[in-house]
XYZ file of N, CA and C in Angstrom:
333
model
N -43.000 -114.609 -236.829
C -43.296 -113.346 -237.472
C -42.903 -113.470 -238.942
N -43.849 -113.067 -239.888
C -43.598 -113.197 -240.952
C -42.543 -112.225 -241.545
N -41.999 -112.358 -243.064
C -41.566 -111.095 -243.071
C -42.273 -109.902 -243.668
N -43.864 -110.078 -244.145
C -44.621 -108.789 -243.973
C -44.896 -108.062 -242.760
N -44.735 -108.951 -241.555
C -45.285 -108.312 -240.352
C -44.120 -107.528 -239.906
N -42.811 -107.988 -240.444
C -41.711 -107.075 -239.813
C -41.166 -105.757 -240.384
N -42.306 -105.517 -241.612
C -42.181 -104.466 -242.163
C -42.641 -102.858 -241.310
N -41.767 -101.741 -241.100
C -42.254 -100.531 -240.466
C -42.571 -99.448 -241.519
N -43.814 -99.121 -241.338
C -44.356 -97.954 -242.158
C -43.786 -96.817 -241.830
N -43.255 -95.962 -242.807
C -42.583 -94.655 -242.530
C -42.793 -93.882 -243.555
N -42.564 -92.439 -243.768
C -42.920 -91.372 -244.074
C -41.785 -90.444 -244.131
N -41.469 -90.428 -245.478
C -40.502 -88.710 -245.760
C -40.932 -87.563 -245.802
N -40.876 -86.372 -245.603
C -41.795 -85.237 -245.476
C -40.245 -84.188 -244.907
N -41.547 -82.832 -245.661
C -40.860 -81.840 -245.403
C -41.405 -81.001 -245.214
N -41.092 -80.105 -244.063
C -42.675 -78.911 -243.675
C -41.798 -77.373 -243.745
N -42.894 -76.558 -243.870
C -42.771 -74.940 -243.597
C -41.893 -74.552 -242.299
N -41.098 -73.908 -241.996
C -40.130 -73.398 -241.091
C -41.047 -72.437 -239.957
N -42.526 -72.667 -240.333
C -43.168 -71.337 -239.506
C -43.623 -72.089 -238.751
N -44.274 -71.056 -237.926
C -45.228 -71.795 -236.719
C -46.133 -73.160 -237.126
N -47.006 -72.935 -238.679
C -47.415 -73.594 -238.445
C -47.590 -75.206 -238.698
N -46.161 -75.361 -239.136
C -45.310 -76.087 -239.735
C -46.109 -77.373 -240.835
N -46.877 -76.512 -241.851
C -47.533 -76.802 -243.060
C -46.733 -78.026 -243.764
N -47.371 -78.968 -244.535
C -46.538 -79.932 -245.494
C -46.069 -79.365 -246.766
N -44.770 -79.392 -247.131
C -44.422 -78.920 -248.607
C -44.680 -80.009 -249.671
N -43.825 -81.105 -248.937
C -43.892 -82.412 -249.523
C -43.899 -83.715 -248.328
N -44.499 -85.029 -248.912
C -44.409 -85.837 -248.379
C -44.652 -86.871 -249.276
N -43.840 -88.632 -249.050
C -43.640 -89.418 -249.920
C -45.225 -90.383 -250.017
N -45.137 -90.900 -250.916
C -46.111 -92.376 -250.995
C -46.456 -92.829 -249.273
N -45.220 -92.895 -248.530
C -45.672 -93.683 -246.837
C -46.840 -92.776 -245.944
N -47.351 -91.513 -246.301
C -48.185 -90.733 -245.875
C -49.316 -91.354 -246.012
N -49.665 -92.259 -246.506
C -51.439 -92.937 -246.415
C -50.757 -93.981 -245.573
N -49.810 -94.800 -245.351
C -50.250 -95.807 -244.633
C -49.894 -95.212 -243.223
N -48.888 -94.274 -243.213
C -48.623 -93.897 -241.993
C -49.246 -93.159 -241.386
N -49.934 -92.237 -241.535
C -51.280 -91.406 -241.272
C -52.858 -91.579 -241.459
N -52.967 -92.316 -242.649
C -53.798 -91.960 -243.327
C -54.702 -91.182 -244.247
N -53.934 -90.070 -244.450
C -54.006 -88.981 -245.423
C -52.917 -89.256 -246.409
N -53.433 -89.044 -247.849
C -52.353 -88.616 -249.012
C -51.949 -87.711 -249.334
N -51.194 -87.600 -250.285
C -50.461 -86.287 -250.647
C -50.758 -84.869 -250.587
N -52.529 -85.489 -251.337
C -53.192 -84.157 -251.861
C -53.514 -83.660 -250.647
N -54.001 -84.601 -248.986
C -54.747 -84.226 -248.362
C -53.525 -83.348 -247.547
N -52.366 -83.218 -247.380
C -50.937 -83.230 -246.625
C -50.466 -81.609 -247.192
N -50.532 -82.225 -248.182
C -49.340 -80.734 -249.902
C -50.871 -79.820 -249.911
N -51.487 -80.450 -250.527
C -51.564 -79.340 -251.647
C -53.311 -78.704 -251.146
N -54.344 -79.231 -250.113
C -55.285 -78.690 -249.363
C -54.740 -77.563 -248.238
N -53.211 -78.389 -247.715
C -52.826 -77.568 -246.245
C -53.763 -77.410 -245.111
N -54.431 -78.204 -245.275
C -55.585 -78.107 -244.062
C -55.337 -79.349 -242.956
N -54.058 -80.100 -243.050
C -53.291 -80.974 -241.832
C -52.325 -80.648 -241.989
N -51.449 -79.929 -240.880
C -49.831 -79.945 -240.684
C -49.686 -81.063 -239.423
N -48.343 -80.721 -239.383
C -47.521 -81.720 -238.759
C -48.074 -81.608 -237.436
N -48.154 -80.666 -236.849
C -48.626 -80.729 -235.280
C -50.391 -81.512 -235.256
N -50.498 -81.335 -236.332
C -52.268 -82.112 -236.439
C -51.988 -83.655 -236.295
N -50.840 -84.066 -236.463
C -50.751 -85.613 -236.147
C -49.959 -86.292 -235.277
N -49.859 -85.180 -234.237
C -49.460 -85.425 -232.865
C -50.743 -85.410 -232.200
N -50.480 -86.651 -231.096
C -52.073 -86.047 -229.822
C -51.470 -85.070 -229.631
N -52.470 -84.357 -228.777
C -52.514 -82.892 -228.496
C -52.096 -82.914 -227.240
N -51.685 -84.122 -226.298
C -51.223 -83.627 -225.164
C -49.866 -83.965 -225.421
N -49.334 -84.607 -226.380
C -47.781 -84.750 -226.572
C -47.660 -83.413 -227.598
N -48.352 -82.353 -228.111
C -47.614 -81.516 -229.224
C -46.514 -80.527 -227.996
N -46.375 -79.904 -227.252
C -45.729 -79.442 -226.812
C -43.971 -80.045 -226.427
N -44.435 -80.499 -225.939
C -42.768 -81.902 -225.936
C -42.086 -82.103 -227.319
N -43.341 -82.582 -228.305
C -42.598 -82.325 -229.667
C -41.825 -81.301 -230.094
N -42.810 -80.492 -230.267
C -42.380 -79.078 -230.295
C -41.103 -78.706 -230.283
N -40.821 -78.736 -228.572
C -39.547 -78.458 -227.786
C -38.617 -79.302 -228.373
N -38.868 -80.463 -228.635
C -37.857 -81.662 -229.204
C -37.161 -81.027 -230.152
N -38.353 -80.652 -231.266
C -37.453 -80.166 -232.778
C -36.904 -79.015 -232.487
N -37.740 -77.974 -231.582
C -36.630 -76.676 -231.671
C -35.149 -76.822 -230.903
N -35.019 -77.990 -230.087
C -33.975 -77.627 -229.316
C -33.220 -78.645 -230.626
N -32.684 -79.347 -231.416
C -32.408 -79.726 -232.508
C -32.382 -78.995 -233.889
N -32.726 -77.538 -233.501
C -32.950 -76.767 -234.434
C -32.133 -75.804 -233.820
N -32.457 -75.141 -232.662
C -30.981 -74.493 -232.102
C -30.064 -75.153 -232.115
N -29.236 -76.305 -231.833
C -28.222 -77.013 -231.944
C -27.692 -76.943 -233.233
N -29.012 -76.889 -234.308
C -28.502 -77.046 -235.838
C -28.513 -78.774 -235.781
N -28.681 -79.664 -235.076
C -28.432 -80.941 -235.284
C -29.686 -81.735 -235.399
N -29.788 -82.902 -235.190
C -31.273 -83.877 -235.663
C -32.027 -84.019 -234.307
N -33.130 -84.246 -234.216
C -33.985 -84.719 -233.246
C -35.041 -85.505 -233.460
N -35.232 -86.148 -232.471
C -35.607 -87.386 -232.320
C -37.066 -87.291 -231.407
N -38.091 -87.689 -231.690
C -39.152 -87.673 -230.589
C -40.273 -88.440 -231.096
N -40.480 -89.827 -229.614
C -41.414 -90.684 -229.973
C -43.039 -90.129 -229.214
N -44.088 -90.585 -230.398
C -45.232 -89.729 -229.795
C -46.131 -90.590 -230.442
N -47.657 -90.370 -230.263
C -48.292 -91.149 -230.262
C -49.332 -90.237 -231.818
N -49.371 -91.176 -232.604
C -50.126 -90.160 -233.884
C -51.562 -89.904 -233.639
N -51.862 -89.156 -234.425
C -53.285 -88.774 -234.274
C -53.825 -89.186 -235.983
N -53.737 -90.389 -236.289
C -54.333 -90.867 -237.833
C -55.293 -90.249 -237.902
N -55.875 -90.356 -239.596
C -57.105 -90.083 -239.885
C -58.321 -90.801 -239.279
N -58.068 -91.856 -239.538
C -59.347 -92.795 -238.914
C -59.218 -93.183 -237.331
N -58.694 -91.981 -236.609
C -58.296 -92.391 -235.338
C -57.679 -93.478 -234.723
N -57.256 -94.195 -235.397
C -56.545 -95.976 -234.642
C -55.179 -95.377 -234.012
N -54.883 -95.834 -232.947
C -54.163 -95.806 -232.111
C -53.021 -96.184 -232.872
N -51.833 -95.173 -233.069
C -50.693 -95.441 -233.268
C -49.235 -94.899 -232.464
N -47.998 -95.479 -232.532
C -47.100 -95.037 -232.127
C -46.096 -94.628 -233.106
N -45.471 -93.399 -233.387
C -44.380 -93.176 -233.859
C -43.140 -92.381 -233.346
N -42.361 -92.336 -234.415
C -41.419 -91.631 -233.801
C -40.385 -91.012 -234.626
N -40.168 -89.742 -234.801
C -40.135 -88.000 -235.534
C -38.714 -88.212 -235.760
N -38.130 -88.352 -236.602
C -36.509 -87.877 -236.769
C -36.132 -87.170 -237.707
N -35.593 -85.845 -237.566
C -35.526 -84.715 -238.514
C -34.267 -84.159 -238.026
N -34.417 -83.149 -238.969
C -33.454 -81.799 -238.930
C -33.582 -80.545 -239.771
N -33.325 -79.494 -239.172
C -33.574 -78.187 -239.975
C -33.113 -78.052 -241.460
N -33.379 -76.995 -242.619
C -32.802 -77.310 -243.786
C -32.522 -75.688 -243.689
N -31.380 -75.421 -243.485
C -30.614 -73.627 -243.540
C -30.188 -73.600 -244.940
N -30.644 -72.539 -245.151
C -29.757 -72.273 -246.983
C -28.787 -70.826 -246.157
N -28.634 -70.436 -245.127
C -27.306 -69.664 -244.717
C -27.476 -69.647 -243.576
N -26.301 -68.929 -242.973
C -26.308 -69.492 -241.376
C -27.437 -68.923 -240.389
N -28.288 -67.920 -240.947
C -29.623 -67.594 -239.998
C -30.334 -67.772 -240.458
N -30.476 -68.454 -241.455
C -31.965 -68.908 -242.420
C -32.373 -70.075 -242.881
N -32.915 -70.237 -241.911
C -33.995 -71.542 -242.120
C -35.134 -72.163 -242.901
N -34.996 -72.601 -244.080
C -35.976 -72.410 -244.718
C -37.116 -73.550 -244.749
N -37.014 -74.591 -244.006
C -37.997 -76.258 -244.390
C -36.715 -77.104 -242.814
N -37.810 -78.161 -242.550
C -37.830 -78.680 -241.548
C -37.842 -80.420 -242.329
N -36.531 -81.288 -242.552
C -37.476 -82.399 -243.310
C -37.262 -83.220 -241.833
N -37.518 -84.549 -242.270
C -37.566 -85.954 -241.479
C -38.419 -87.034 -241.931
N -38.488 -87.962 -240.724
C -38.817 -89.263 -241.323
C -39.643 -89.752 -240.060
């Protein structure tokens, strides 16, 4: 294995606290890791985060981050992406809530 091949594509990002958990921001790793860029992520809002889960794992996700969100602590959940150009990928979600006081939640980041 070379050491390009042992390289893992990843993605910083930070989404909306609402249902429909919209992109605020996300780094440079959003095209290779998805296949969408910035503009298509930020600033259209026409893919959130649940858009790049399959659709039979978004529920499990879901549950993943909120119960890591009641805890107040990080969560973890491996799922299968839904890229732009459809190619079969595997990833896996590690975040945590961003509270600016103790009942207010304002952004969701991870990696």
């Amino acid at each position: 294995m070379s050491h390009q091949d042992a390289q893992i594509a990843g993605m910083a990002f930070r989404c909306r606290s609402d249902a429909t958990l919209g992109f605020l921001s996300v780094d440079d790793g959003s095209k290779r890791v998805t296949g969408y860029n910035h503009a298509e992520l930020v600033e259209t809002g026409m893919i959130t985060l649940p858009d790049l889960i399959q659709p039979d794992q978004r529920e499990a996700v879901r549950k993943t981050i909120q119960d890591g969100i009641n805890r107040r602590g990080a969560f973890a959940a491996r799922f299968a992406i839904f890229t732009r150009d459809r190619t079969p990928a595997t990833g896996i979600l590690i975040g945590k809530g961003v509270f600016s006081g103790p009942l207010e939640m304002t952004a969701i980041e991870g990696y």
